Coordinates of C-alpha atoms and ligand atoms in Angstrom, one line a residue:
M15 CA 1.6 67.3 54.6
T16 CA 2.4 67.6 58.1
A17 CA 5.7 66.8 59.5
T18 CA 5.3 63.8 61.8
S19 CA 8.7 63.4 63.2
P20 CA 11.1 65.8 65.3
R21 CA 14.0 67.3 63.3
L22 CA 17.5 65.6 63.6
K23 CA 20.5 67.5 62.3
I24 CA 21.9 65.2 59.7
T25 CA 25.0 65.3 57.6
Y26 CA 27.0 62.4 56.0
A27 CA 29.3 62.4 59.0
T28 CA 26.7 62.2 61.6
L29 CA 24.5 59.9 59.8
S30 CA 24.8 56.7 61.7
A31 CA 23.0 53.2 61.2
D32 CA 23.0 52.2 64.8
N33 CA 21.3 55.5 65.9
P34 CA 17.8 54.4 67.4
E35 CA 15.9 57.3 67.4
L36 CA 16.8 58.0 63.7
Q37 CA 15.7 54.3 62.8
A38 CA 12.5 54.6 64.8
A39 CA 11.5 58.0 63.1
F40 CA 12.2 56.1 59.7
D41 CA 10.0 53.4 60.7
R42 CA 7.2 55.5 61.2
A43 CA 7.7 57.6 58.1
V44 CA 7.8 54.3 56.0
E45 CA 4.5 53.4 57.2
W46 CA 3.3 57.1 56.4
A47 CA 4.8 56.6 53.0
R48 CA 3.1 53.5 52.2
G49 CA -0.2 55.3 52.6
E50 CA 1.0 57.8 50.1
L51 CA 1.9 55.6 47.1
G52 CA 0.1 55.4 44.0
K53 CA -1.2 58.8 44.1
T54 CA -1.7 60.8 40.8
Y55 CA 0.1 64.2 40.6
P56 CA -0.1 67.3 38.3
M57 CA 2.3 69.5 36.6
L58 CA 2.7 73.1 37.4
I59 CA 2.2 75.9 35.0
G60 CA 2.1 79.2 36.3
S61 CA -0.7 79.1 38.9
E62 CA -2.3 76.1 37.2
L63 CA -2.0 72.6 38.7
R64 CA -2.3 70.9 35.2
A65 CA -3.3 67.0 34.9
G66 CA -3.0 66.6 31.3
G67 CA -4.5 63.8 29.4
E68 CA -2.5 60.8 29.5
T69 CA -0.3 59.7 32.6
F70 CA 2.7 57.5 33.3
E71 CA 3.3 55.3 36.5
H72 CA 6.6 55.0 38.3
R73 CA 6.9 51.7 40.0
S74 CA 9.2 51.1 42.8
P75 CA 12.5 49.4 42.0
I76 CA 12.1 47.6 45.3
D77 CA 9.0 45.9 44.4
T78 CA 7.5 46.4 40.8
E79 CA 4.0 45.7 42.3
L80 CA 4.1 49.0 44.0
V81 CA 3.1 52.1 42.1
V82 CA 4.9 55.1 43.7
S83 CA 3.3 57.8 41.6
R84 CA 1.4 58.8 38.5
F85 CA 2.3 62.0 36.6
P86 CA 1.2 63.4 33.1
V87 CA 2.7 62.9 30.1
G88 CA 3.6 66.3 29.4
T89 CA 3.3 67.6 25.9
R90 CA 5.4 70.2 23.8
K91 CA 2.3 72.6 24.3
D92 CA 2.5 72.1 28.2
V93 CA 6.3 73.1 27.9
H94 CA 5.5 76.0 25.8
D95 CA 2.9 77.2 28.4
A96 CA 5.4 76.5 31.2
I97 CA 8.0 78.7 29.5
A98 CA 5.4 81.6 28.7
A99 CA 4.6 81.5 32.5
A100 CA 8.1 81.7 33.7
R101 CA 8.9 84.5 31.2
H102 CA 5.9 86.4 32.5
A103 CA 6.9 86.1 36.1
F104 CA 10.6 86.8 35.5
P105 CA 10.6 90.8 35.7
A106 CA 8.9 90.8 39.2
W107 CA 10.9 88.1 40.7
R108 CA 14.2 89.9 39.4
D109 CA 12.8 93.2 40.8
L110 CA 11.9 91.8 44.0
G111 CA 15.5 92.2 45.1
W112 CA 17.6 89.4 46.4
R113 CA 16.9 89.9 50.1
P114 CA 13.0 89.0 49.6
R115 CA 14.1 86.0 47.4
L116 CA 16.5 84.7 50.0
E117 CA 13.7 84.7 52.7
I118 CA 11.5 82.5 50.5
I119 CA 14.3 80.2 49.6
R120 CA 15.3 79.6 53.3
R121 CA 11.8 79.2 54.5
A122 CA 11.7 76.5 51.7
A123 CA 14.7 74.8 53.5
D124 CA 13.4 75.0 56.7
L125 CA 10.2 73.0 55.5
I126 CA 12.4 70.5 53.7
S127 CA 14.2 69.7 56.8
E128 CA 11.2 69.4 59.0
R129 CA 9.9 66.8 56.6
Q130 CA 13.3 65.1 56.3
F131 CA 12.0 61.5 57.2
E132 CA 8.6 61.8 55.3
Y133 CA 10.4 62.8 52.1
A134 CA 13.4 60.4 52.6
A135 CA 10.9 57.5 53.1
L136 CA 9.2 58.4 49.7
M137 CA 12.5 58.7 48.2
T138 CA 13.4 55.1 49.3
F139 CA 10.2 53.7 47.7
E140 CA 10.9 56.1 44.6
V141 CA 14.6 55.2 44.0
G142 CA 15.5 52.3 46.2
K143 CA 18.2 54.3 48.2
N144 CA 18.9 53.1 51.7
R145 CA 17.6 55.0 54.6
L146 CA 20.8 57.0 55.4
E147 CA 21.3 57.9 51.6
S148 CA 17.8 59.1 51.4
L149 CA 18.1 61.1 54.4
G150 CA 21.4 62.4 53.4
D151 CA 19.8 63.4 49.9
V152 CA 16.8 65.3 51.4
E153 CA 18.9 67.4 54.1
E154 CA 21.4 68.1 51.4
T155 CA 18.8 69.7 49.2
A156 CA 18.0 71.9 52.4
D157 CA 21.5 72.8 52.9
L158 CA 22.2 73.5 49.3
L159 CA 19.4 76.0 49.4
R160 CA 20.9 77.6 52.5
Y161 CA 24.4 77.5 51.3
Y162 CA 23.7 79.2 48.2
A163 CA 21.5 82.0 49.8
D164 CA 24.4 82.5 52.3
Q165 CA 26.6 82.9 49.2
M166 CA 24.2 85.5 47.6
Q167 CA 24.2 87.3 50.9
A168 CA 28.0 87.1 51.4
H169 CA 28.4 88.9 48.0
D170 CA 26.0 91.5 48.9
G171 CA 23.9 90.5 45.7
F172 CA 26.9 90.5 43.6
V173 CA 27.4 94.3 43.2
Q174 CA 31.0 95.4 43.2
P175 CA 31.8 99.1 42.9
M176 CA 34.8 100.0 40.3
G177 CA 37.3 102.8 40.0
S178 CA 35.9 106.1 38.5
L179 CA 37.7 108.7 36.3
S180 CA 36.1 111.6 38.0
P181 CA 34.3 112.3 41.2
A182 CA 31.1 112.8 39.3
E183 CA 31.1 109.4 37.8
H184 CA 30.1 106.2 39.6
T185 CA 30.9 102.8 38.0
R186 CA 30.0 99.3 39.2
S187 CA 29.9 95.8 38.2
V188 CA 26.5 94.0 38.7
L189 CA 25.7 90.4 38.3
K190 CA 22.3 90.1 36.8
P191 CA 19.9 87.1 35.9
H192 CA 19.4 86.0 32.5
G193 CA 15.8 85.2 32.5
V194 CA 14.2 81.7 32.3
W195 CA 16.3 78.7 33.1
A196 CA 15.4 74.9 32.4
V197 CA 16.4 72.6 35.2
I198 CA 16.6 69.1 33.8
S199 CA 17.4 66.6 36.7
P200 CA 18.6 62.9 36.9
F201 CA 17.0 59.7 38.8
N202 CA 19.7 59.2 41.2
F203 CA 19.7 62.4 43.5
P204 CA 16.2 63.2 43.0
M205 CA 15.8 66.1 45.3
A206 CA 19.3 67.3 45.8
L207 CA 19.9 67.7 41.9
A208 CA 16.6 69.0 41.2
G209 CA 16.5 71.4 44.2
G210 CA 20.1 72.4 44.2
P211 CA 20.4 73.6 40.5
A212 CA 16.8 75.1 40.6
S213 CA 17.7 77.3 43.9
G214 CA 20.8 78.2 42.3
A215 CA 18.8 79.7 39.4
L216 CA 16.1 81.2 41.4
I217 CA 18.3 82.9 44.1
A218 CA 20.2 84.7 41.3
G219 CA 16.8 85.9 40.1
N220 CA 16.0 83.8 37.3
T221 CA 12.7 81.8 37.0
V222 CA 12.7 78.1 36.3
V223 CA 10.9 75.4 34.3
M224 CA 11.9 72.1 35.9
K225 CA 11.8 68.8 34.3
P226 CA 12.5 65.5 36.6
S227 CA 13.6 62.1 35.3
S228 CA 10.6 60.1 34.7
D229 CA 12.4 57.5 37.2
A230 CA 12.0 60.1 40.1
P231 CA 9.4 62.6 39.4
L232 CA 7.8 62.6 42.9
M233 CA 10.9 64.1 44.8
G234 CA 11.2 66.8 42.2
W235 CA 7.3 67.6 43.0
K236 CA 8.0 67.4 46.4
F237 CA 10.8 70.1 46.4
V238 CA 8.2 72.4 44.3
E239 CA 5.5 71.8 46.7
A240 CA 7.8 73.2 49.4
L241 CA 8.8 76.3 47.5
R242 CA 4.9 76.9 47.1
E243 CA 4.3 76.6 50.5
A244 CA 7.2 79.0 51.4
G245 CA 5.5 81.5 49.3
I246 CA 7.2 81.5 45.8
P247 CA 5.2 83.4 43.6
D248 CA 3.2 82.1 40.8
G249 CA 4.9 81.2 37.6
V250 CA 8.4 81.7 39.3
V251 CA 8.8 77.8 39.4
N252 CA 7.0 75.4 36.7
F253 CA 7.2 71.9 36.6
V254 CA 6.7 69.7 33.6
T255 CA 6.9 65.8 33.2
G256 CA 7.2 63.2 30.5
P257 CA 9.8 61.9 28.1
G258 CA 13.1 63.7 27.3
E259 CA 12.6 63.1 23.6
S260 CA 9.4 65.4 23.7
V261 CA 9.3 67.5 26.8
G262 CA 13.1 67.9 27.0
A263 CA 13.5 68.5 23.4
E264 CA 11.0 71.5 23.6
L265 CA 13.1 73.0 26.4
E266 CA 16.4 72.5 24.2
E267 CA 14.6 73.8 21.2
S268 CA 12.5 76.9 22.6
A269 CA 14.0 80.3 22.2
G270 CA 12.2 81.2 25.4
I271 CA 14.7 79.5 27.5
D272 CA 17.8 81.6 28.5
G273 CA 20.0 79.2 30.1
M274 CA 19.8 75.4 30.9
V275 CA 21.3 73.4 33.9
F276 CA 21.4 69.7 33.2
T277 CA 22.6 66.6 35.4
G278 CA 22.5 63.2 33.8
S279 CA 24.4 61.2 31.4
H280 CA 27.3 62.2 29.0
E281 CA 25.3 61.0 26.0
V282 CA 22.1 63.1 26.8
G283 CA 24.2 66.1 28.2
M284 CA 26.4 66.3 25.0
R285 CA 23.5 66.2 22.8
L286 CA 21.9 69.0 24.8
Y287 CA 25.3 71.0 24.8
R288 CA 25.5 70.9 21.0
G289 CA 21.7 71.5 20.3
F290 CA 21.0 74.1 22.9
T291 CA 23.6 76.3 21.4
R292 CA 23.0 75.6 17.7
E293 CA 21.6 79.0 17.0
Y294 CA 23.4 81.3 19.3
P295 CA 25.4 81.3 22.5
R296 CA 23.2 80.4 25.5
P297 CA 24.6 79.4 29.2
I298 CA 24.3 75.5 29.7
I299 CA 25.8 73.7 32.6
T300 CA 26.2 70.2 32.1
E301 CA 27.2 67.9 34.9
M302 CA 27.5 64.7 33.6
G303 CA 28.8 60.9 34.1
G304 CA 32.2 59.5 35.3
K305 CA 34.2 56.3 35.3
N306 CA 36.3 57.2 38.5
P307 CA 39.6 55.6 39.4
A308 CA 41.0 54.9 42.5
I309 CA 44.9 54.0 43.0
V310 CA 46.1 51.7 45.5
T311 CA 49.9 51.5 46.1
A312 CA 52.1 49.1 47.8
S313 CA 52.4 51.4 50.7
A314 CA 48.7 51.6 51.4
D315 CA 46.7 50.5 54.4
L316 CA 44.8 47.8 52.6
D317 CA 42.0 47.6 54.8
E318 CA 41.3 51.3 54.5
A319 CA 41.7 51.0 50.8
A320 CA 39.4 48.2 50.6
E321 CA 36.7 49.8 52.7
G322 CA 37.1 53.2 50.8
V323 CA 36.6 51.3 47.4
A324 CA 33.7 49.5 48.7
R325 CA 31.8 52.2 49.9
S326 CA 32.3 54.1 47.0
A327 CA 31.7 51.6 44.3
F328 CA 28.5 50.1 45.9
G329 CA 26.9 52.8 47.7
F330 CA 23.5 53.1 46.2
D331 CA 24.4 50.3 44.0
G332 CA 27.3 52.3 42.4
Q333 CA 24.6 54.8 40.9
K334 CA 26.5 58.0 41.9
C335 CA 28.3 59.9 39.4
S336 CA 31.0 60.1 41.9
A337 CA 31.1 56.2 42.3
N338 CA 34.4 54.5 42.1
S339 CA 34.3 51.6 39.4
R340 CA 38.0 50.9 38.3
V341 CA 41.0 50.2 40.5
Y342 CA 44.7 50.1 39.7
V343 CA 46.5 48.4 42.5
E344 CA 50.4 47.7 42.5
R345 CA 51.0 44.0 41.7
S346 CA 52.8 43.3 45.0
V347 CA 49.8 44.1 47.2
A348 CA 47.1 43.1 44.4
A349 CA 46.0 39.7 45.8
E350 CA 45.8 40.7 49.2
F351 CA 43.8 43.9 48.4
V352 CA 41.3 42.1 46.0
E353 CA 40.7 39.3 48.8
R354 CA 40.1 42.2 51.2
L355 CA 37.7 44.0 48.9
A356 CA 35.6 40.8 47.8
E357 CA 35.2 40.0 51.5
R358 CA 33.8 43.3 52.0
A359 CA 31.5 43.0 49.1
R360 CA 30.3 39.3 50.3
Q361 CA 29.7 41.1 53.6
I362 CA 27.2 43.7 52.3
K363 CA 23.4 43.2 53.1
V364 CA 21.5 43.4 49.9
G365 CA 17.6 43.6 50.2
D366 CA 14.6 46.2 50.7
P367 CA 16.2 49.3 51.6
T368 CA 13.1 50.4 53.5
Q369 CA 14.5 48.0 56.1
G370 CA 17.3 49.5 58.4
E371 CA 19.5 46.6 57.9
N372 CA 19.9 46.5 54.3
W373 CA 22.9 48.5 53.0
M374 CA 22.4 48.1 49.1
G375 CA 18.9 48.2 47.5
P376 CA 17.9 47.7 44.1
V377 CA 19.3 49.5 40.9
I378 CA 16.5 51.7 39.2
N379 CA 15.0 49.9 36.4
A380 CA 15.0 46.7 34.4
R381 CA 17.5 48.3 31.9
A382 CA 20.1 49.0 34.8
L383 CA 19.6 45.5 35.7
R384 CA 20.5 44.1 32.5
K385 CA 23.4 46.6 32.2
F386 CA 24.8 44.6 35.1
T387 CA 23.8 41.2 33.8
D388 CA 25.6 42.1 30.6
A389 CA 28.5 43.2 32.2
V390 CA 29.1 40.1 34.2
E391 CA 28.7 37.8 31.2
E392 CA 31.0 40.1 29.2
A393 CA 33.7 39.8 31.9
R394 CA 33.4 36.1 32.1
R395 CA 33.5 35.8 28.1
D396 CA 36.6 37.9 27.9
G397 CA 38.8 36.0 30.6
G398 CA 37.7 37.9 33.9
T399 CA 37.5 36.4 37.2
I400 CA 34.3 37.3 39.4
A401 CA 36.1 37.6 42.7
A402 CA 32.8 38.6 44.4
G403 CA 29.2 38.8 43.3
G404 CA 28.0 38.5 39.7
Q405 CA 24.5 37.5 40.8
V406 CA 21.1 38.8 41.0
L407 CA 18.4 38.2 43.7
D408 CA 15.9 36.4 42.2
S409 CA 14.0 34.7 44.8
G410 CA 11.6 35.9 47.6
D411 CA 10.3 39.3 48.0
E412 CA 13.4 40.3 45.9
A413 CA 12.3 38.6 42.9
R414 CA 9.9 41.4 42.4
G415 CA 12.8 44.0 42.2
Y416 CA 16.0 44.7 40.6
F417 CA 18.5 43.7 43.1
P418 CA 22.2 42.8 41.8
T419 CA 25.0 41.8 44.2
P420 CA 28.1 43.9 44.6
T421 CA 30.6 42.7 42.1
V422 CA 34.4 42.7 41.9
V423 CA 36.3 41.7 38.7
T424 CA 40.0 41.0 38.1
G425 CA 41.8 39.8 35.1
L426 CA 40.7 42.0 32.5
P427 CA 43.2 44.0 30.2
P428 CA 43.1 47.8 31.4
D429 CA 41.9 48.8 27.9
H430 CA 38.8 46.7 28.0
R431 CA 35.5 48.3 27.7
L432 CA 34.5 47.6 31.3
F433 CA 37.3 50.0 32.2
R434 CA 36.1 52.6 30.0
D435 CA 32.3 53.0 29.8
E436 CA 30.2 54.1 32.9
L437 CA 27.8 51.2 33.9
F438 CA 26.3 52.9 36.8
V439 CA 25.9 49.4 38.7
P440 CA 27.6 47.9 41.7
F441 CA 30.5 46.6 39.5
V442 CA 34.2 47.3 40.1
V443 CA 36.8 46.3 37.8
V444 CA 40.6 45.9 39.4
A445 CA 43.7 46.1 37.1
E446 CA 47.5 45.3 38.5
V447 CA 50.0 47.8 37.7
D448 CA 53.7 48.0 38.0
S449 CA 54.0 51.4 39.3
L450 CA 52.2 54.7 40.4
D451 CA 53.2 56.4 37.1
E452 CA 51.4 53.6 35.2
A453 CA 48.4 54.0 37.4
L454 CA 48.2 57.7 36.9
G455 CA 48.6 57.3 33.1
L456 CA 45.7 54.6 33.1
A457 CA 43.5 56.7 35.5
N458 CA 43.8 59.7 33.2
D459 CA 43.3 57.9 30.2
T460 CA 39.5 58.7 30.1
P461 CA 37.1 61.2 28.5
Y462 CA 35.7 61.6 31.9
G463 CA 37.1 63.3 35.2
L464 CA 34.8 63.7 37.9
T465 CA 36.3 62.0 41.2
A466 CA 39.7 60.2 41.5
G467 CA 41.2 58.8 44.9
I468 CA 44.6 57.1 46.1
F469 CA 45.2 55.0 49.1
S470 CA 48.8 55.3 50.0
Q471 CA 51.2 55.8 52.9
D472 CA 53.7 57.5 51.1
Q473 CA 53.7 61.5 51.3
S474 CA 55.6 61.7 48.0
E475 CA 53.3 59.5 46.3
I476 CA 50.2 61.5 47.4
E477 CA 51.9 64.5 46.0
R478 CA 52.5 63.1 42.7
F479 CA 48.9 62.1 42.5
L480 CA 47.7 65.6 43.6
T481 CA 49.6 67.0 40.9
G482 CA 48.9 64.8 38.1
I483 CA 45.5 63.5 38.3
Q484 CA 42.9 65.1 36.0
A485 CA 39.6 65.0 37.8
G486 CA 37.4 67.5 39.7
V487 CA 37.1 66.0 43.2
L488 CA 40.1 64.2 44.7
Y489 CA 40.3 62.1 48.0
V490 CA 43.2 60.5 49.7
N491 CA 43.2 57.8 52.1
R492 CA 39.3 58.1 52.6
R493 CA 37.5 55.3 54.4
S494 CA 34.2 56.8 53.1
G495 CA 35.6 56.8 49.5
A496 CA 34.0 59.5 47.2
T497 CA 30.8 60.4 48.5
T498 CA 29.5 63.1 46.1
G499 CA 30.7 66.5 47.1
A500 CA 30.4 65.4 50.8
W501 CA 28.3 68.4 51.8
P502 CA 27.8 72.0 50.7
G503 CA 30.6 73.9 52.0
I504 CA 32.8 71.2 52.8
Q505 CA 33.9 70.1 49.4
S506 CA 33.1 71.3 45.8
F507 CA 31.8 69.2 43.2
G508 CA 32.7 69.5 39.6
G509 CA 33.8 67.7 36.7
W510 CA 36.8 68.0 34.2
K511 CA 36.8 67.1 30.6
G512 CA 33.7 65.2 29.5
S513 CA 32.2 65.0 33.0
G514 CA 31.2 68.6 33.2
S515 CA 31.0 71.7 31.1
S516 CA 31.5 74.6 33.3
G517 CA 34.8 73.6 35.1
K518 CA 32.8 75.3 37.9
S519 CA 31.3 73.4 40.6
G520 CA 27.9 72.3 42.5
L521 CA 28.2 72.6 46.5
G522 CA 30.8 75.4 46.3
P523 CA 31.3 79.0 46.6
Y524 CA 31.2 79.6 42.9
Y525 CA 27.7 78.1 42.1
V526 CA 25.5 80.9 42.2
Q527 CA 27.6 83.0 39.8
Q528 CA 26.9 80.6 37.0
F529 CA 23.2 81.8 36.9
L530 CA 24.1 85.4 36.7
R531 CA 25.7 87.6 33.9
E532 CA 27.8 90.7 34.4
Q533 CA 26.6 94.4 33.4
S534 CA 28.7 97.3 33.9
Q535 CA 27.0 100.5 35.0
T536 CA 28.3 104.0 34.8
V537 CA 26.1 106.7 36.1
M538 CA 27.1 110.4 36.1
G539 CA 26.0 112.6 39.0
E540 CA 24.3 111.0 42.0
E541 CA 25.3 107.5 43.0
P542 CA 22.7 105.0 42.4
P543 CA 21.0 103.2 45.3
P544 CA 22.3 99.8 46.3
A545 CA 20.8 96.6 44.6
Ligands
LIG19 P1 20.0 60.5 31.9 O1 20.8 61.4 31.2 O2 19.4 59.3 31.3 O3 18.6 61.8 32.3 C1 18.9 62.7 32.9 C2 17.7 63.7 32.3 O4 17.6 63.8 31.3 C3 16.2 63.2 32.8 O5 15.4 63.9 33.4 C4 15.8 62.8 31.4 O6 14.5 62.5 31.4 C5 16.4 63.9 30.6 N1 16.4 63.6 29.1 C6 16.7 62.4 28.6 N2 16.7 62.5 27.1 C7 16.4 63.9 27.1 C8 16.6 64.7 25.8 N3 16.5 64.2 24.6 N4 16.3 66.0 26.0 C9 16.5 66.6 27.4 N5 16.4 65.8 28.3 C10 16.6 64.6 28.2 O7 20.5 60.4 33.2 P2 19.9 59.4 34.6 O8 20.1 58.1 34.2 O9 18.8 60.1 35.2 O10 21.1 59.8 35.6 C11 22.4 59.1 35.6 C12 23.4 59.9 35.0 O11 23.7 61.1 35.4 C13 24.9 59.2 35.1 O12 25.6 59.2 33.8 C14 25.5 60.2 36.2 O13 26.9 59.9 36.2 C15 25.1 61.4 36.0 N6 24.9 62.3 37.1 C16 26.1 63.3 37.0 C17 26.2 64.0 38.0 C18 27.3 65.3 38.3 O14 27.1 65.9 39.1 N7 28.1 65.2 37.2 C19 25.4 63.9 39.3 C20 24.2 63.0 39.1 C21 24.2 62.1 38.1

């Protein structure tokens, strides 16, 4: 694929809907992407582009008459072969050394940036993200590659001289790759959460077998294409597609996999966490779900709070692990806060996200839409009030997709299921509280712990929040709410409790180390050459 648009430097901070240059470039890319829809793609096993027998098709959540891509239904044998190819390629990739590895990864990052509009337009068709969210996902992928490469370089390949007991002795600590990593990614950041984890493993000197979500295989494939064009050797990156139950299970069960990085739901992640280490210890990084709270105190700027909650709860239809989905507001300001939040929800333009004016597109599939309608029905049945939304767009072009409206619910008891379970749809529940302490107690009463926010103009309240809240990513008075990680190097991203296994993070300075293990080397006589 050739780049058709000039490169723009994009971050979440500079993305702006009223940038005419950006919108015109996206218009062209959407037209190009339409011509790409419906193609059939292979898996990548070593140097082989394997078509396989049966294929599955992914249809756009914007319009289910559009087939976005077709990929093979991989078998356990395909996965077995991919693991063998990755094992075969590992020693040479490890021994290549980190400097040549970084050159390849940085070249891939530049290719991704050059194609930001084309990839973003395809992503909008594939998962229904709006223009700016798709561009953000693509450019974040490239920046993750660059950031992790910079981390490897800043640490000089992770070789650390140690003390010695005599001048004839040289001891050093070296971080070394494990071997073959499985990379299992979710639908909602289809490029950044395939490419980010894979590049962490690759930079460290591991080889990988990637398995994308069946709701978003194309963006994972585009990432693999960029790596291949950048010169990654055969077998270092392998790509298998198909159901989690067979393709994913083979990755979980195979003794040929040395480590696993999974991003997805709590349910699947915990199953893998237990299964992967059943026979013996192996590293597994699980980044999982969230039910993320925000607290609004009586001292808050209510306009700021309403904007922060709306952006965080309804951005990409609430389908971000960082999304806010429950709010605890002090009783004296609750009515006014809810009115402002509901008004903002009503103003959100929902529709085809390939069009620049639509801020919210569809949810990913029929199951997600059913989750939304079931939650609305449950809220009504249990005495809740639908302060905004609660509907599905079911006429005109939108009837061919899965378009819920941004929904605000009040009046449910704070121990209700809808305050507890991750729904991953644009649905936020609001409860009234009597104090910050009560809000903190309710916010922390969750098996998750990804993001949490507070809106308050009182410094002592903010300090109590920062000290007492149990979550990995905190934000205070942030109009843009809890964007995932913000950007590499700007904010780390990692979960506490049931949201993440590692306690460490993506997007931050401690990521690459998770794909490495320590070795102590003591050499008598001549000092060994640098790694
Ligand atoms: P999911 O758990 O349904 O699927 C994730 C991946 O696991 C997919 O590739 C899927 O095919 C695979 N899978 C499913 N069953 C499997 C099995 N038995 N063995 C191996 N692999 C299997 O998640 P999703 O719906 O794609 O993504 C949404 C979820 O991801 C949400 O819960 C969200 O909070 C979470 N998420 C977390 C983070 C984070 O950084 N913590 C980031 C993004 C998304």
